[in-house]
Short mmCIF file of N, CA, C and O in Angstrom, two decimals:
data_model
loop_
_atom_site.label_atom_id
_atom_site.label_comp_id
_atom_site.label_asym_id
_atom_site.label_seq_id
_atom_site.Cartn_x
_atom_site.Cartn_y
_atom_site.Cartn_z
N UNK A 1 32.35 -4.53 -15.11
CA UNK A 1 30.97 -4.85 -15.38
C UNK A 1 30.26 -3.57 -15.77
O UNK A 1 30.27 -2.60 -15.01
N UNK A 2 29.65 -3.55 -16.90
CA UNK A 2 28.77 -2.11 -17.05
C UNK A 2 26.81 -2.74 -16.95
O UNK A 2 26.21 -3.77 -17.26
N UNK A 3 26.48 -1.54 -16.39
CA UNK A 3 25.10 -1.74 -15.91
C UNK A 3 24.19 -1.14 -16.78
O UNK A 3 23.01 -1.47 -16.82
N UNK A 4 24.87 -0.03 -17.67
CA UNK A 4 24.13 0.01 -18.57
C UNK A 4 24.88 1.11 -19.75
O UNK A 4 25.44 2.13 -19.34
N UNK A 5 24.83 0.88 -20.88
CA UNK A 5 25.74 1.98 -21.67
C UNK A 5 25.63 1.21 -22.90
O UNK A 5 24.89 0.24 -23.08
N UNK A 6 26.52 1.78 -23.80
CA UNK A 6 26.46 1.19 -25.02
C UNK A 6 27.02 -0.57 -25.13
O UNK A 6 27.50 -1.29 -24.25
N UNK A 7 26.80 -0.78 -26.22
CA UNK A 7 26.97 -2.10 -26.41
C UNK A 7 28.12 -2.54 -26.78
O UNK A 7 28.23 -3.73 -27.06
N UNK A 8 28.97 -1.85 -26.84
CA UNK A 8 30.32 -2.23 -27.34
C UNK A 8 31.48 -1.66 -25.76
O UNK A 8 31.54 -0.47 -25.44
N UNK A 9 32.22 -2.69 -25.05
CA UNK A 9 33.28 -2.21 -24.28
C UNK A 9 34.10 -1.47 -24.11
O UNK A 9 35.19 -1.66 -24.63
N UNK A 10 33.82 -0.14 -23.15
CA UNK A 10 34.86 1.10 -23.00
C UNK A 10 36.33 0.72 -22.69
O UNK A 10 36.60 0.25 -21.59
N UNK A 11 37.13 0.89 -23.47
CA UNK A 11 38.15 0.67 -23.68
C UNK A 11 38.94 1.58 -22.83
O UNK A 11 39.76 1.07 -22.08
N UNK A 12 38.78 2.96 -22.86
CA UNK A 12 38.99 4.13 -22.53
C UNK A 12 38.59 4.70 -21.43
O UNK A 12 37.60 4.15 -20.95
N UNK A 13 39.12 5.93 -20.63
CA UNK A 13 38.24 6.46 -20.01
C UNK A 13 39.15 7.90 -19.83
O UNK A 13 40.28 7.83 -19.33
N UNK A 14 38.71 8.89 -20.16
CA UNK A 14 39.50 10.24 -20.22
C UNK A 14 38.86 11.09 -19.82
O UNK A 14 37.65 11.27 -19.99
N UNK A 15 39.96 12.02 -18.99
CA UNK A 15 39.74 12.96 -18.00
C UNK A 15 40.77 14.31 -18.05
O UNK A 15 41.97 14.15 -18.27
N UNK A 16 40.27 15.43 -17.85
CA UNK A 16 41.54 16.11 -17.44
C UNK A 16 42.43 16.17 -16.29
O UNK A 16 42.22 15.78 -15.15
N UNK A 17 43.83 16.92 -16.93
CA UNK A 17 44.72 16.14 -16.13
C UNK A 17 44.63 16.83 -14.29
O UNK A 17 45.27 16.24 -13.42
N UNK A 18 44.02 17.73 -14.04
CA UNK A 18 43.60 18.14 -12.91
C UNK A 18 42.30 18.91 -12.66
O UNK A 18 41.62 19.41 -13.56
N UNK A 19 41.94 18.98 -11.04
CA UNK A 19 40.55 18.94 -10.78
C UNK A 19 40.38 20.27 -11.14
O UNK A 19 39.31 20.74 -11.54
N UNK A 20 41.54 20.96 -10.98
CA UNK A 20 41.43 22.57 -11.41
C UNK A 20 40.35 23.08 -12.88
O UNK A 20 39.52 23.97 -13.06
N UNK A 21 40.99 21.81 -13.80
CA UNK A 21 40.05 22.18 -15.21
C UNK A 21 39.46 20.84 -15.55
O UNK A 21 39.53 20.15 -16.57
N UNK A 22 38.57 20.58 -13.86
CA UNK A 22 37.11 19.59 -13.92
C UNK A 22 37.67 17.97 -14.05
O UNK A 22 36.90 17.02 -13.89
N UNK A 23 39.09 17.81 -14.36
CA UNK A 23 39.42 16.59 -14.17
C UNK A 23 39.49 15.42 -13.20
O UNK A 23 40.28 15.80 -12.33
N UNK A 24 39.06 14.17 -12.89
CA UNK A 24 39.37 13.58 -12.01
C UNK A 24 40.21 12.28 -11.96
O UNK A 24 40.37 11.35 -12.75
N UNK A 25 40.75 12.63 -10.58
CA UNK A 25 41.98 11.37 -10.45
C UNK A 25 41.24 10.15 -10.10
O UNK A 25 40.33 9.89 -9.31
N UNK A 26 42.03 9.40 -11.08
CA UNK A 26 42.05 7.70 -10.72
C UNK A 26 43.01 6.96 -10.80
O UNK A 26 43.88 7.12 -11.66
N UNK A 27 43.04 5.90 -9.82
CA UNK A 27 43.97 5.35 -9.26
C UNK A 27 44.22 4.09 -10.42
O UNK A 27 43.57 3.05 -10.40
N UNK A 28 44.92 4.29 -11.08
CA UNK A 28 45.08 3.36 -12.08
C UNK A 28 46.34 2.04 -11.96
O UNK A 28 46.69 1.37 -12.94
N UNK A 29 46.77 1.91 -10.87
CA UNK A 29 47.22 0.83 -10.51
C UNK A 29 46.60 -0.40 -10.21
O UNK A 29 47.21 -1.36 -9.73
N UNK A 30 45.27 -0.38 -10.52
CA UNK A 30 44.28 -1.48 -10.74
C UNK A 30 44.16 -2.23 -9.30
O UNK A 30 43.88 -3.42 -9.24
N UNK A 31 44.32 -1.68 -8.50
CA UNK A 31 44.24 -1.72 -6.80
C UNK A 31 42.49 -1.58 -6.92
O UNK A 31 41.64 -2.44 -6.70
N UNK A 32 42.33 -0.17 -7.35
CA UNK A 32 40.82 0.27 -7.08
C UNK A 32 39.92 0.19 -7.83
O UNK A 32 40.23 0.66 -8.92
N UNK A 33 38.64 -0.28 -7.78
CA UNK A 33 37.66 -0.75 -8.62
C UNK A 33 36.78 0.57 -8.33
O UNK A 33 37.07 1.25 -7.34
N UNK A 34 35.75 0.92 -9.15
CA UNK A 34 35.11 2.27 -9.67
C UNK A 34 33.63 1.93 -9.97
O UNK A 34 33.22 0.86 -10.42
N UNK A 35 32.88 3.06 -9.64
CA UNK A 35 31.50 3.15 -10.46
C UNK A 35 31.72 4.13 -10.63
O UNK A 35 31.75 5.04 -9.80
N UNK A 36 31.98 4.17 -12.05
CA UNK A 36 31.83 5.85 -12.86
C UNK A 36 30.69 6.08 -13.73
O UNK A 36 30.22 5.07 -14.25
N UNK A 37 30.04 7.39 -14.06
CA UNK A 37 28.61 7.60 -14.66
C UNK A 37 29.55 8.92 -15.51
O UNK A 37 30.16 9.80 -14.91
N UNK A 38 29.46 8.75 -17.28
CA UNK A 38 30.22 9.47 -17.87
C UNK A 38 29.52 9.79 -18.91
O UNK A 38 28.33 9.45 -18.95
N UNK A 39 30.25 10.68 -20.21
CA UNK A 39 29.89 10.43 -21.30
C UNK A 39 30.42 9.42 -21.96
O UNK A 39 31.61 9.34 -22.26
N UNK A 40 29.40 8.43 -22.27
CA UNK A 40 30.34 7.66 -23.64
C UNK A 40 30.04 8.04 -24.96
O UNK A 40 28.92 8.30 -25.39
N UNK A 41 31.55 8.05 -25.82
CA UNK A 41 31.37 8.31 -26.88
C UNK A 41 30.84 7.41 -28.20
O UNK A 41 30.84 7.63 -29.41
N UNK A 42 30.35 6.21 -27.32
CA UNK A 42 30.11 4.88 -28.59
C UNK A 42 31.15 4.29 -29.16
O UNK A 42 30.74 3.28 -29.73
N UNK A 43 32.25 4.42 -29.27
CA UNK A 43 33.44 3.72 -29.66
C UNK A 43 34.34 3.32 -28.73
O UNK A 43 35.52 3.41 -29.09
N UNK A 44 34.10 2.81 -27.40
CA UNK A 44 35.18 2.67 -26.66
C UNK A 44 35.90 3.60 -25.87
O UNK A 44 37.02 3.43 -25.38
N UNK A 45 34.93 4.92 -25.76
CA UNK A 45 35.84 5.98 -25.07
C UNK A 45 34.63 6.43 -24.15
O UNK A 45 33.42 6.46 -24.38
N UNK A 46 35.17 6.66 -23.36
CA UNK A 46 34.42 7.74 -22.40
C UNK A 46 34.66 8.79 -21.71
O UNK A 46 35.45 8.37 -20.87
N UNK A 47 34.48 10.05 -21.47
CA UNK A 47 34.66 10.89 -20.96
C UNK A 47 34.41 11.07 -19.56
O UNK A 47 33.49 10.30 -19.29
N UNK A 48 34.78 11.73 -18.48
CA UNK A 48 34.67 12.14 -16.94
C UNK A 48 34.80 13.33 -16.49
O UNK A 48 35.41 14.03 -17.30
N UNK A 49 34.53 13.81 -15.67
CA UNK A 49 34.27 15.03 -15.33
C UNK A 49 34.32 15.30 -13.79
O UNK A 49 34.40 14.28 -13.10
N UNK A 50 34.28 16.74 -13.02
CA UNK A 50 34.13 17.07 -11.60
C UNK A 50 32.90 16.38 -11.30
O UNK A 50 32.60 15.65 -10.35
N UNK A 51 32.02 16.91 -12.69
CA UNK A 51 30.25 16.61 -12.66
C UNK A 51 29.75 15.28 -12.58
O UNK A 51 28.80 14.83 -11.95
N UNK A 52 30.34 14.89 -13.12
CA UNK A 52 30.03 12.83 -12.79
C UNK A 52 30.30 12.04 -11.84
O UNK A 52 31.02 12.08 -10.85
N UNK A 53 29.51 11.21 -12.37
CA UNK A 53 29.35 10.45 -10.85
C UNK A 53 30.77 9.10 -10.94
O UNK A 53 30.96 8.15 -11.70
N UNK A 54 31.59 9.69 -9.65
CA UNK A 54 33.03 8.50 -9.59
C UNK A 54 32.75 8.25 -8.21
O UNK A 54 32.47 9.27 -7.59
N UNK A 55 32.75 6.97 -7.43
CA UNK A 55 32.83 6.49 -6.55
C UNK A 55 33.61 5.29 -6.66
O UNK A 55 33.38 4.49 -7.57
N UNK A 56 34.71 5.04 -5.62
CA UNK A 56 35.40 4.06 -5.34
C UNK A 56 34.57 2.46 -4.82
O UNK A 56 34.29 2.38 -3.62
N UNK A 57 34.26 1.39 -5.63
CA UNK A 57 33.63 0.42 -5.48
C UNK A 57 33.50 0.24 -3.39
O UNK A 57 32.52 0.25 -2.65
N UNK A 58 34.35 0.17 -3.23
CA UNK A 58 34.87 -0.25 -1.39
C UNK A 58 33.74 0.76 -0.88
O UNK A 58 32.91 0.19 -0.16
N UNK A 59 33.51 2.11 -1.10
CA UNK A 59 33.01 3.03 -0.20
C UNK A 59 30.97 3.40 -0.62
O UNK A 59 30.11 4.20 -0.24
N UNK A 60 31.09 2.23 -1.59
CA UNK A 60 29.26 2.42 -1.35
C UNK A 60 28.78 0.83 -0.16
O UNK A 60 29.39 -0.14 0.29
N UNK A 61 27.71 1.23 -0.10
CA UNK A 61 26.68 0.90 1.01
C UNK A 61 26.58 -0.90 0.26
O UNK A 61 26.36 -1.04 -0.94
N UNK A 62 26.71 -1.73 0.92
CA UNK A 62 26.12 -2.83 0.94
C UNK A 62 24.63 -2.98 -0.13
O UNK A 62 24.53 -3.71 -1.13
N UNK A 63 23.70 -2.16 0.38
CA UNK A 63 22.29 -1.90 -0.33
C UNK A 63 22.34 -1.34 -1.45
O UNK A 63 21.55 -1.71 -2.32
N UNK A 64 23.47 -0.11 -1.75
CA UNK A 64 24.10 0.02 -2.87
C UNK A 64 24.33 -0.41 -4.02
O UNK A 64 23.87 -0.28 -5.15
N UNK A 65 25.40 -1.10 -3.34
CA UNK A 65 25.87 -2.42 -4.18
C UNK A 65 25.30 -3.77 -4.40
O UNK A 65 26.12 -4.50 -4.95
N UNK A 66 24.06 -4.40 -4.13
CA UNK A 66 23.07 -4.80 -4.17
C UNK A 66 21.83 -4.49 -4.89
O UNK A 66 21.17 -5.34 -5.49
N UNK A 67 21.45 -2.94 -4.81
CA UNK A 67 20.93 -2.82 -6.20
C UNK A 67 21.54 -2.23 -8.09
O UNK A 67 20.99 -2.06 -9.17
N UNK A 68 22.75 -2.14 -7.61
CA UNK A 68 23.19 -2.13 -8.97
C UNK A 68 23.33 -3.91 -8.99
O UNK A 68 22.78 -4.40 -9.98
N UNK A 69 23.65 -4.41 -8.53
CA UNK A 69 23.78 -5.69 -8.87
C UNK A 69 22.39 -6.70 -9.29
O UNK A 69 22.45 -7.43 -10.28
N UNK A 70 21.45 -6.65 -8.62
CA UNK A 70 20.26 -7.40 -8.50
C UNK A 70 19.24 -6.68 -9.05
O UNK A 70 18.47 -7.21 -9.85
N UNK A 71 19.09 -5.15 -8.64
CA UNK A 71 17.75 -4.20 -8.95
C UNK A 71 17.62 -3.41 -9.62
O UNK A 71 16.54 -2.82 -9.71
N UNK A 72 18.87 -3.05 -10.48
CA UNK A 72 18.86 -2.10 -11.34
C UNK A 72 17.82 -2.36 -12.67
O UNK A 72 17.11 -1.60 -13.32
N UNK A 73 18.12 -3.91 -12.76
CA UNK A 73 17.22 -3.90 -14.32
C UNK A 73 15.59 -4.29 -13.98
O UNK A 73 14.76 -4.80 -14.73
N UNK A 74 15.46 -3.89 -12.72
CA UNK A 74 13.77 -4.25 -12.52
C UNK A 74 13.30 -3.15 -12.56
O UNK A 74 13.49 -2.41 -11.60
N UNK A 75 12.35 -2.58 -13.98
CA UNK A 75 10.98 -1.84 -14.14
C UNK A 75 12.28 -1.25 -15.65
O UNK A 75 12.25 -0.04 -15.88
N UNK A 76 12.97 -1.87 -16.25
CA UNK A 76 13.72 -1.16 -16.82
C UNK A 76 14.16 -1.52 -18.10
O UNK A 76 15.14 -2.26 -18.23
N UNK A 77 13.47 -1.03 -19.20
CA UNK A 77 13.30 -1.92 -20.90
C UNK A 77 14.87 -1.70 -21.41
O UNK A 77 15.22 -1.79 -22.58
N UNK A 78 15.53 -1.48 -20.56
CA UNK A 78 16.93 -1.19 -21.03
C UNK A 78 17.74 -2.48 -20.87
O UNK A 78 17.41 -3.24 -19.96
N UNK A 79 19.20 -2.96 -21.97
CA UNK A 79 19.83 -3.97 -21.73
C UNK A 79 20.73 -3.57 -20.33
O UNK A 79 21.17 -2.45 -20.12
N UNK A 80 20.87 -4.59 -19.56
CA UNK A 80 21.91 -4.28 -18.42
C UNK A 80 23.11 -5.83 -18.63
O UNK A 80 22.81 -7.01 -18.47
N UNK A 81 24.50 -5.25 -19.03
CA UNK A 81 25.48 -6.73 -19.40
C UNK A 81 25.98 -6.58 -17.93
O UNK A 81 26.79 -7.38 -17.46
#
């Protein structure tokens, strides 16, 4: 689900291959669900970083996850899909 970004589906998501040069690990056995905050490049790609925001879906707050879900698009002229 994206909450807000471009209009076309990130296909992608690229990182370096260790944290040493700012890369971060993800668990890509599709076990773990993600809120990542990246660059997107507009075509289906996005970039990640030490600097961005990655959190494992399981480990935010109830209220959290409640306002990305319900409150994010209130006061906010932006599309949210």
């Amino acid at each position: 689900q994206m909450f807000k970004g471009p209009d076309k589906d990130i296909e992608f998501i690229y990182t370096a291959p260790s944290t040493a040069v700012c890369g971060r690990p993800l668990d890509t056995s599709g076990k773990k669900e993600y809120l990542i905050a990246g660059k997107s490049e507009g075509n289906g790609k996005m970039h990640i970083t030490l600097c961005d925001l990655v959190s494992t879906w399981d480990s935010l707050s109830p209220t959290q996850k409640k306002s990305l879900n319900q409150r994010y698009q209130m006061g906010c002229e932006c599309k949210v899909s």
